[in-house]
Amino acid sequence: FLLNTSSQVRQEFQVLEEQPIGTYVGTIETKPSFTYRFSENHKLFAINGTTGVIYTSSVIDRELLQSDVINVVVLSSQPTYPTEVRIVVLDINDNSPVFPDASIVVSFKEDASSGRQVILDTATDSDIGSNGVDHTTYRIVKGNEQRKFRLDITVNPSGEGAFLHLVSTGGLDREVTPFYQLLIEVEDKGDPKKFGYLQVNVTIQDINDNPPMFEQDQYQTSVFEDIGTVVALLTVSDSDSPTANGNISVSILGGNEQRHFEVHTSSVPNLSLIKVASVLDRERISSYNLTVSVSDNGKPMARSSFASLVIFVNDINDHPPIFQETLYTVDISEDIPKGSYIKGVSATDGDSGQNANLRYSLVSGNALGWFSISENSGLVTSAALLDREIASEIVLNISAKDQGLQPKISYTKLIVNITDVNDQVPTFTQSTYHVSLVEHAPAGTELVMLSASDDDLGANGTIRFSFDAETPASVQELFRLDAMSGRLSTAMELDREDQASYLLHIQAADAGSPPLHSVGKVNITLKDINDNRPVFYPVQYFANVKENEPSGSYVTTVSATDPDLGRNGTVKWGQEGSISLPGAFVHHSRGMQMAESDIEITVYLRVFCISFVSACLLCVSGKLFGSHSLSLSLSLSHSLSLSLSVLWISLIHKSCWQPTSKSLCFSVSHSLSFPPLLSLCFGDAEPPPT
């Protein structure tokens, strides 16, 4: 708008942010022969000094401005009052909602009841008004498949803010799912809408709801009388978190009244050693029956379990180590990291002291260097990354050797079955298949048997073939692809003249989760057959020939097209039938029609061709009753179909004598079942001579 006062003129314009340089803002009032300029240079706007048009000189970002109202002063070349211009920069929806942090961590106890909540920060948007955050649209879009959480939204009455809470719906179990990764989405009110996202990492805190357990309920071993001899290795486990409720301790509750045995901790987690604490006297006590307990020391109440340990006292090294199992088996995934636990093998020795101090080693079967064993504990771990496609089963021969003066040794086997993960991509035997097919082959004609391989097992190595999305649906309809066998065949007859070649993109995908796939190409070329007639254009021709035209004079030109290729499109020109007419004949090599007459005649003939060519028709001089005659002949190639055209030739002559009654005979013969090719009429077009 325009506001005039006694001292100056004020005008106001509006412009959208993010518009290109040169965008029109407004035009101030001008006077003839005046020039105009800003009172000072402006980085965002410029003015045309003659027309008074104000336009943008740079792209304006409203969110970077201190104010969305910009005031400029325009001065003229004459000492008149300045013009004050107020430019309002209008907002567009060019910013997405943003959370203070893209990712946060919250926690819930696994016994949290339904309704337990954690407050979350809400999103903000640099845009304003109708482009700002719509606080009613917060929602969990990923990670809440079990519906363990919901969002509670409390919007301020003004609509400018909200309180957002993540609420537990109950049923949390850390031993089943210790961690959730939720993705929260919010949208703004603009059009089109923009979205903001917050990743919430939810940790489920442990409570002591599981007791620790021994690996066995009963243990049996034997020892010598020596102090410090390892009597037994006790392996325990607790499903609860080690840091919160799994601080496991093992103790002897009964059968150790004389304190001949004591418990020692191990550097291996959850492994305790029972050792001889004082000299044993086999002649006095030949065996012990200990009751051992394991406690997790959890809060508010510790949980425990118990096992019995029977110890026989020996005095000589007459017992070899005995493995708990003669054959160990374990299934592990090929994608486990280096250093992962594989299996714990354990042997006992009926002797005591050094005679029962066992050392474990890998004797054979580890040529790939994938495994290692703890010499003291017998724990087998991975020493390298595994690959099932190299070896799916490893048989490790493990020895346990005591440390007696005449050591005894025992052996066991650990069979490691390496299970498959979907880490191999299906591979086509050829990246591109080239196929040739005769056009109009019947539907169901086999084109190629596609083949692909996948070194994975089971579903991970089961390949299905399908058309890739790069193959248009309209092309897919023309072919059939057997998903199992890879047999590619036609779904209908194909016409080379419609399309000469096809490029199919075929996908080979395994049935793993997630599936892996590769794409191969099939290039199909259609071979031509003679399935199209030559076509004249036009189908009928008219020509006039003057009398006494010299030999070789031009009459007319006929033309035709044939979409077939090679010999299937090669043209041979000719005339249908045979006409006895003086002065007319056909030049077959070039398809030329030549005619001459001393009377007015109309020649109706049909001309055919087999491919695109032009034929010149010529007129020759001569006499009507001379020795020349018109002969129409048929020429075919490869038993091809004919295309016919009509040529009318009119020869006009003014005679200087009276027509006679002498009869003229014209003969027409034709080899195909077409109508007669020649009709003649003649008469004197001028009075007889006087």
PDB file of C-alpha atoms in Angstrom, residues 236-462:
ATOM      1  CA  VAL A 236      27.586 -71.385  37.100  1.00  0.00           C
ATOM      2  CA  SER A 237      25.274 -69.075  35.195  1.00  0.00           C
ATOM      3  CA  ASP A 238      22.684 -66.394  35.947  1.00  0.00           C
ATOM      4  CA  SER A 239      20.241 -64.968  33.409  1.00  0.00           C
ATOM      5  CA  ASP A 240      20.154 -61.675  35.274  1.00  0.00           C
ATOM      6  CA  SER A 241      22.514 -58.820  34.524  1.00  0.00           C
ATOM      7  CA  PRO A 242      26.034 -59.490  35.880  1.00  0.00           C
ATOM      8  CA  THR A 243      26.467 -55.877  36.969  1.00  0.00           C
ATOM      9  CA  ALA A 244      23.148 -55.585  38.801  1.00  0.00           C
ATOM     10  CA  ASN A 245      22.128 -59.033  40.092  1.00  0.00           C
ATOM     11  CA  GLY A 246      24.676 -61.486  38.757  1.00  0.00           C
ATOM     12  CA  ASN A 247      27.564 -60.898  41.182  1.00  0.00           C
ATOM     13  CA  ILE A 248      27.860 -64.617  41.775  1.00  0.00           C
ATOM     14  CA  SER A 249      29.675 -66.221  44.700  1.00  0.00           C
ATOM     15  CA  VAL A 250      30.204 -69.937  45.428  1.00  0.00           C
ATOM     16  CA  SER A 251      30.541 -71.339  48.950  1.00  0.00           C
ATOM     17  CA  ILE A 252      30.702 -74.722  50.699  1.00  0.00           C
ATOM     18  CA  LEU A 253      27.727 -75.188  53.027  1.00  0.00           C
ATOM     19  CA  GLY A 254      28.210 -78.729  54.303  1.00  0.00           C
ATOM     20  CA  GLY A 255      30.583 -81.695  54.449  1.00  0.00           C
ATOM     21  CA  ASN A 256      33.641 -79.490  55.045  1.00  0.00           C
ATOM     22  CA  GLU A 257      33.615 -79.346  58.824  1.00  0.00           C
ATOM     23  CA  GLN A 258      37.367 -79.972  58.994  1.00  0.00           C
ATOM     24  CA  ARG A 259      37.959 -77.281  56.371  1.00  0.00           C
ATOM     25  CA  HIS A 260      39.913 -79.549  54.078  1.00  0.00           C
ATOM     26  CA  PHE A 261      38.583 -77.683  51.017  1.00  0.00           C
ATOM     27  CA  GLU A 262      38.145 -74.084  49.981  1.00  0.00           C
ATOM     28  CA  VAL A 263      36.665 -72.112  47.092  1.00  0.00           C
ATOM     29  CA  HIS A 264      38.837 -70.038  44.751  1.00  0.00           C
ATOM     30  CA  THR A 265      37.646 -67.589  42.147  1.00  0.00           C
ATOM     31  CA  SER A 266      38.833 -67.809  38.544  1.00  0.00           C
ATOM     32  CA  SER A 267      39.755 -65.222  35.946  1.00  0.00           C
ATOM     33  CA  VAL A 268      37.180 -66.927  33.744  1.00  0.00           C
ATOM     34  CA  PRO A 269      33.735 -65.438  34.454  1.00  0.00           C
ATOM     35  CA  ASN A 270      31.302 -67.701  36.365  1.00  0.00           C
ATOM     36  CA  LEU A 271      33.944 -70.363  36.985  1.00  0.00           C
ATOM     37  CA  SER A 272      34.940 -71.315  40.545  1.00  0.00           C
ATOM     38  CA  LEU A 273      37.636 -73.735  41.666  1.00  0.00           C
ATOM     39  CA  ILE A 274      37.359 -76.134  44.609  1.00  0.00           C
ATOM     40  CA  LYS A 275      40.853 -76.796  45.953  1.00  0.00           C
ATOM     41  CA  VAL A 276      42.404 -78.851  48.740  1.00  0.00           C
ATOM     42  CA  ALA A 277      43.038 -76.485  51.683  1.00  0.00           C
ATOM     43  CA  SER A 278      44.908 -78.843  54.057  1.00  0.00           C
ATOM     44  CA  VAL A 279      46.666 -82.192  53.906  1.00  0.00           C
ATOM     45  CA  LEU A 280      44.267 -85.044  53.371  1.00  0.00           C
ATOM     46  CA  ASP A 281      44.637 -88.453  54.947  1.00  0.00           C
ATOM     47  CA  ARG A 282      43.190 -91.045  52.662  1.00  0.00           C
ATOM     48  CA  GLU A 283      43.531 -93.751  55.291  1.00  0.00           C
ATOM     49  CA  ARG A 284      41.337 -91.708  57.649  1.00  0.00           C
ATOM     50  CA  ILE A 285      38.860 -90.145  55.192  1.00  0.00           C
ATOM     51  CA  SER A 286      38.716 -91.675  51.746  1.00  0.00           C
ATOM     52  CA  SER A 287      35.877 -89.553  50.416  1.00  0.00           C
ATOM     53  CA  TYR A 288      33.977 -86.323  51.056  1.00  0.00           C
ATOM     54  CA  ASN A 289      30.447 -85.287  50.147  1.00  0.00           C
ATOM     55  CA  LEU A 290      30.313 -81.507  49.958  1.00  0.00           C
ATOM     56  CA  THR A 291      27.229 -79.345  49.545  1.00  0.00           C
ATOM     57  CA  VAL A 292      28.070 -76.238  47.556  1.00  0.00           C
ATOM     58  CA  SER A 293      25.845 -73.221  46.972  1.00  0.00           C
ATOM     59  CA  VAL A 294      25.893 -70.356  44.541  1.00  0.00           C
ATOM     60  CA  SER A 295      24.298 -66.977  45.367  1.00  0.00           C
ATOM     61  CA  ASP A 296      23.818 -63.903  43.210  1.00  0.00           C
ATOM     62  CA  ASN A 297      23.804 -61.432  46.132  1.00  0.00           C
ATOM     63  CA  GLY A 298      20.916 -59.591  44.492  1.00  0.00           C
ATOM     64  CA  LYS A 299      18.726 -56.955  46.112  1.00  0.00           C
ATOM     65  CA  PRO A 300      16.387 -56.825  47.886  1.00  0.00           C
ATOM     66  CA  MET A 301      16.736 -60.605  48.273  1.00  0.00           C
ATOM     67  CA  ALA A 302      19.521 -62.878  47.081  1.00  0.00           C
ATOM     68  CA  ARG A 303      18.704 -66.011  45.114  1.00  0.00           C
ATOM     69  CA  SER A 304      20.621 -69.281  45.474  1.00  0.00           C
ATOM     70  CA  SER A 305      20.877 -72.855  44.193  1.00  0.00           C
ATOM     71  CA  PHE A 306      22.772 -75.916  45.364  1.00  0.00           C
ATOM     72  CA  ALA A 307      24.828 -78.895  44.121  1.00  0.00           C
ATOM     73  CA  SER A 308      26.683 -81.817  45.654  1.00  0.00           C
ATOM     74  CA  LEU A 309      30.403 -82.498  45.160  1.00  0.00           C
ATOM     75  CA  VAL A 310      31.695 -85.991  45.954  1.00  0.00           C
ATOM     76  CA  ILE A 311      35.510 -86.144  46.367  1.00  0.00           C
ATOM     77  CA  PHE A 312      37.506 -89.361  46.474  1.00  0.00           C
ATOM     78  CA  VAL A 313      41.034 -89.165  47.927  1.00  0.00           C
ATOM     79  CA  ASN A 314      43.841 -90.892  46.016  1.00  0.00           C
ATOM     80  CA  ASP A 315      47.451 -91.207  46.915  1.00  0.00           C
ATOM     81  CA  ILE A 316      49.145 -92.126  43.596  1.00  0.00           C
ATOM     82  CA  ASN A 317      48.837 -90.973  40.026  1.00  0.00           C
ATOM     83  CA  ASP A 318      46.881 -93.927  38.799  1.00  0.00           C
ATOM     84  CA  HIS A 319      44.005 -92.115  37.176  1.00  0.00           C
ATOM     85  CA  PRO A 320      43.990 -90.520  33.770  1.00  0.00           C
ATOM     86  CA  PRO A 321      41.977 -87.368  33.213  1.00  0.00           C
ATOM     87  CA  ILE A 322      38.352 -88.110  32.351  1.00  0.00           C
ATOM     88  CA  PHE A 323      36.360 -85.757  30.212  1.00  0.00           C
ATOM     89  CA  GLN A 324      32.772 -85.188  31.202  1.00  0.00           C
ATOM     90  CA  GLU A 325      31.797 -86.189  27.689  1.00  0.00           C
ATOM     91  CA  THR A 326      33.585 -88.321  25.156  1.00  0.00           C
ATOM     92  CA  LEU A 327      32.160 -86.193  22.368  1.00  0.00           C
ATOM     93  CA  TYR A 328      31.172 -82.550  22.560  1.00  0.00           C
ATOM     94  CA  THR A 329      29.088 -80.874  19.907  1.00  0.00           C
ATOM     95  CA  VAL A 330      28.139 -77.262  19.465  1.00  0.00           C
ATOM     96  CA  ASP A 331      26.364 -75.229  16.792  1.00  0.00           C
ATOM     97  CA  ILE A 332      27.653 -71.719  16.175  1.00  0.00           C
ATOM     98  CA  SER A 333      26.853 -69.069  13.619  1.00  0.00           C
ATOM     99  CA  GLU A 334      29.515 -68.189  11.082  1.00  0.00           C
ATOM    100  CA  ASP A 335      29.145 -64.469  11.844  1.00  0.00           C
ATOM    101  CA  ILE A 336      30.240 -64.564  15.505  1.00  0.00           C
ATOM    102  CA  PRO A 337      33.029 -62.083  16.347  1.00  0.00           C
ATOM    103  CA  LYS A 338      36.572 -63.063  17.170  1.00  0.00           C
ATOM    104  CA  GLY A 339      36.973 -64.094  20.814  1.00  0.00           C
ATOM    105  CA  SER A 340      33.458 -65.519  21.154  1.00  0.00           C
ATOM    106  CA  TYR A 341      32.765 -68.395  23.528  1.00  0.00           C
ATOM    107  CA  ILE A 342      32.464 -71.719  21.710  1.00  0.00           C
ATOM    108  CA  LYS A 343      32.338 -74.462  24.330  1.00  0.00           C
ATOM    109  CA  GLY A 344      33.819 -75.385  27.654  1.00  0.00           C
ATOM    110  CA  VAL A 345      35.350 -78.851  27.881  1.00  0.00           C
ATOM    111  CA  SER A 346      36.156 -80.163  31.302  1.00  0.00           C
ATOM    112  CA  ALA A 347      38.010 -83.230  32.522  1.00  0.00           C
ATOM    113  CA  THR A 348      38.500 -84.620  35.992  1.00  0.00           C
ATOM    114  CA  ASP A 349      41.318 -86.691  37.425  1.00  0.00           C
ATOM    115  CA  GLY A 350      40.906 -89.181  40.269  1.00  0.00           C
ATOM    116  CA  ASP A 351      44.373 -88.332  41.528  1.00  0.00           C
ATOM    117  CA  SER A 352      45.308 -85.312  43.575  1.00  0.00           C
ATOM    118  CA  GLY A 353      47.867 -82.536  43.497  1.00  0.00           C
ATOM    119  CA  GLN A 354      49.939 -82.260  40.364  1.00  0.00           C
ATOM    120  CA  ASN A 355      48.654 -85.640  39.339  1.00  0.00           C
ATOM    121  CA  ALA A 356      45.265 -83.999  38.863  1.00  0.00           C
ATOM    122  CA  ASN A 357      46.434 -80.588  37.690  1.00  0.00           C
ATOM    123  CA  LEU A 358      45.169 -80.709  34.112  1.00  0.00           C
ATOM    124  CA  ARG A 359      46.350 -78.785  31.080  1.00  0.00           C
ATOM    125  CA  TYR A 360      44.195 -78.602  27.974  1.00  0.00           C
ATOM    126  CA  SER A 361      45.428 -78.257  24.404  1.00  0.00           C
ATOM    127  CA  LEU A 362      44.228 -78.577  20.809  1.00  0.00           C
ATOM    128  CA  VAL A 363      45.920 -81.618  19.322  1.00  0.00           C
ATOM    129  CA  SER A 364      44.584 -81.501  15.759  1.00  0.00           C
ATOM    130  CA  GLY A 365      41.745 -80.202  13.611  1.00  0.00           C
ATOM    131  CA  ASN A 366      42.665 -76.515  13.914  1.00  0.00           C
ATOM    132  CA  ALA A 367      44.600 -76.146  10.663  1.00  0.00           C
ATOM    133  CA  LEU A 368      42.614 -73.013   9.776  1.00  0.00           C
ATOM    134  CA  GLY A 369      43.557 -71.412  13.086  1.00  0.00           C
ATOM    135  CA  TRP A 370      39.961 -70.516  13.862  1.00  0.00           C
ATOM    136  CA  PHE A 371      39.956 -71.689  17.506  1.00  0.00           C
ATOM    137  CA  SER A 372      41.969 -71.532  20.706  1.00  0.00           C
ATOM    138  CA  ILE A 373      41.597 -73.218  24.098  1.00  0.00           C
ATOM    139  CA  SER A 374      42.396 -72.009  27.572  1.00  0.00           C
ATOM    140  CA  GLU A 375      45.151 -74.227  28.918  1.00  0.00           C
ATOM    141  CA  ASN A 376      43.780 -74.073  32.448  1.00  0.00           C
ATOM    142  CA  SER A 377      39.999 -73.949  32.089  1.00  0.00           C
ATOM    143  CA  GLY A 378      39.329 -75.840  28.864  1.00  0.00           C
ATOM    144  CA  LEU A 379      37.258 -72.989  27.467  1.00  0.00           C
ATOM    145  CA  VAL A 380      37.289 -73.000  23.660  1.00  0.00           C
ATOM    146  CA  THR A 381      36.933 -69.594  21.986  1.00  0.00           C
ATOM    147  CA  SER A 382      37.101 -68.305  18.410  1.00  0.00           C
ATOM    148  CA  ALA A 383      40.516 -67.007  17.372  1.00  0.00           C
ATOM    149  CA  ALA A 384      39.483 -65.682  13.962  1.00  0.00           C
ATOM    150  CA  LEU A 385      36.428 -64.935  11.858  1.00  0.00           C
ATOM    151  CA  LEU A 386      34.634 -68.038  10.595  1.00  0.00           C
ATOM    152  CA  ASP A 387      33.382 -68.808   7.113  1.00  0.00           C
ATOM    153  CA  ARG A 388      30.951 -71.697   6.615  1.00  0.00           C
ATOM    154  CA  GLU A 389      31.527 -71.617   2.871  1.00  0.00           C
ATOM    155  CA  ILE A 390      35.157 -72.653   3.546  1.00  0.00           C
ATOM    156  CA  ALA A 391      34.398 -75.252   6.231  1.00  0.00           C
ATOM    157  CA  SER A 392      31.003 -76.135   7.673  1.00  0.00           C
ATOM    158  CA  GLU A 393      32.228 -78.625  10.271  1.00  0.00           C
ATOM    159  CA  ILE A 394      35.412 -78.613  12.319  1.00  0.00           C
ATOM    160  CA  VAL A 395      36.446 -81.608  14.430  1.00  0.00           C
ATOM    161  CA  LEU A 396      38.845 -80.553  17.172  1.00  0.00           C
ATOM    162  CA  ASN A 397      40.836 -83.195  19.016  1.00  0.00           C
ATOM    163  CA  ILE A 398      41.419 -81.946  22.565  1.00  0.00           C
ATOM    164  CA  SER A 399      43.735 -83.397  25.181  1.00  0.00           C
ATOM    165  CA  ALA A 400      43.749 -83.105  28.965  1.00  0.00           C
ATOM    166  CA  LYS A 401      47.087 -83.887  30.551  1.00  0.00           C
ATOM    167  CA  ASP A 402      47.866 -84.032  34.264  1.00  0.00           C
ATOM    168  CA  GLN A 403      51.137 -82.740  35.706  1.00  0.00           C
ATOM    169  CA  GLY A 404      52.341 -85.858  37.494  1.00  0.00           C
ATOM    170  CA  LEU A 405      55.861 -87.163  37.208  1.00  0.00           C
ATOM    171  CA  GLN A 406      54.528 -89.775  34.861  1.00  0.00           C
ATOM    172  CA  PRO A 407      51.701 -87.758  33.372  1.00  0.00           C
ATOM    173  CA  LYS A 408      48.566 -89.317  32.025  1.00  0.00           C
ATOM    174  CA  ILE A 409      46.654 -87.907  29.105  1.00  0.00           C
ATOM    175  CA  SER A 410      43.117 -88.286  27.775  1.00  0.00           C
ATOM    176  CA  TYR A 411      41.404 -87.121  24.623  1.00  0.00           C
ATOM    177  CA  THR A 412      38.005 -85.936  23.559  1.00  0.00           C
ATOM    178  CA  LYS A 413      36.513 -84.495  20.414  1.00  0.00           C
ATOM    179  CA  LEU A 414      34.655 -81.261  19.970  1.00  0.00           C
ATOM    180  CA  ILE A 415      32.577 -81.131  16.802  1.00  0.00           C
ATOM    181  CA  VAL A 416      31.875 -77.525  15.841  1.00  0.00           C
ATOM    182  CA  ASN A 417      28.988 -77.226  13.397  1.00  0.00           C
ATOM    183  CA  ILE A 418      29.138 -73.838  11.715  1.00  0.00           C
ATOM    184  CA  THR A 419      25.653 -72.692  10.843  1.00  0.00           C
ATOM    185  CA  ASP A 420      24.939 -70.589   7.838  1.00  0.00           C
ATOM    186  CA  VAL A 421      24.082 -66.903   7.666  1.00  0.00           C
ATOM    187  CA  ASN A 422      22.929 -65.229   4.514  1.00  0.00           C
ATOM    188  CA  ASP A 423      26.232 -63.651   3.487  1.00  0.00           C
ATOM    189  CA  GLN A 424      26.497 -64.860  -0.105  1.00  0.00           C
ATOM    190  CA  VAL A 425      24.805 -63.049  -2.978  1.00  0.00           C
ATOM    191  CA  PRO A 426      23.214 -65.187  -5.719  1.00  0.00           C
ATOM    192  CA  THR A 427      25.403 -65.040  -8.826  1.00  0.00           C
ATOM    193  CA  PHE A 428      24.294 -65.599 -12.429  1.00  0.00           C
ATOM    194  CA  THR A 429      26.454 -67.939 -14.495  1.00  0.00           C
ATOM    195  CA  GLN A 430      26.391 -65.190 -17.139  1.00  0.00           C
ATOM    196  CA  SER A 431      25.977 -61.488 -16.514  1.00  0.00           C
ATOM    197  CA  THR A 432      24.221 -61.094 -19.876  1.00  0.00           C
ATOM    198  CA  TYR A 433      22.421 -63.739 -21.950  1.00  0.00           C
ATOM    199  CA  HIS A 434      22.067 -63.186 -25.708  1.00  0.00           C
ATOM    200  CA  VAL A 435      19.103 -64.933 -27.318  1.00  0.00           C
ATOM    201  CA  SER A 436      17.837 -64.956 -30.917  1.00  0.00           C
ATOM    202  CA  LEU A 437      14.225 -65.823 -31.736  1.00  0.00           C
ATOM    203  CA  VAL A 438      12.298 -66.006 -34.991  1.00  0.00           C
ATOM    204  CA  GLU A 439       9.407 -63.582 -34.913  1.00  0.00           C
ATOM    205  CA  HIS A 440       5.903 -65.054 -34.562  1.00  0.00           C
ATOM    206  CA  ALA A 441       7.280 -68.105 -32.767  1.00  0.00           C
ATOM    207  CA  PRO A 442       4.369 -69.725 -30.860  1.00  0.00           C
ATOM    208  CA  ALA A 443       3.652 -68.745 -27.262  1.00  0.00           C
ATOM    209  CA  GLY A 444       5.601 -70.892 -24.807  1.00  0.00           C
ATOM    210  CA  THR A 445       8.747 -71.067 -26.941  1.00  0.00           C
ATOM    211  CA  GLU A 446      11.737 -71.457 -24.617  1.00  0.00           C
ATOM    212  CA  LEU A 447      14.291 -68.660 -24.866  1.00  0.00           C
ATOM    213  CA  VAL A 448      16.890 -69.607 -22.265  1.00  0.00           C
ATOM    214  CA  MET A 449      17.341 -71.469 -19.000  1.00  0.00           C
ATOM    215  CA  LEU A 450      18.726 -68.963 -16.530  1.00  0.00           C
ATOM    216  CA  SER A 451      21.136 -70.262 -13.944  1.00  0.00           C
ATOM    217  CA  ALA A 452      22.478 -68.753 -10.730  1.00  0.00           C
ATOM    218  CA  SER A 453      24.330 -70.110  -7.724  1.00  0.00           C
ATOM    219  CA  ASP A 454      24.438 -69.250  -4.017  1.00  0.00           C
ATOM    220  CA  ASP A 455      26.941 -70.838  -1.651  1.00  0.00           C
ATOM    221  CA  ASP A 456      24.636 -70.408   1.357  1.00  0.00           C
ATOM    222  CA  LEU A 457      22.515 -73.270   2.693  1.00  0.00           C
ATOM    223  CA  GLY A 458      18.800 -73.888   2.996  1.00  0.00           C
ATOM    224  CA  ALA A 459      16.596 -70.881   2.499  1.00  0.00           C
ATOM    225  CA  ASN A 460      19.699 -68.677   2.333  1.00  0.00           C
ATOM    226  CA  GLY A 461      20.800 -70.564  -0.765  1.00  0.00           C
ATOM    227  CA  THR A 462      17.381 -71.158  -2.332  1.00  0.00           C
TER     228      THR A 462
END
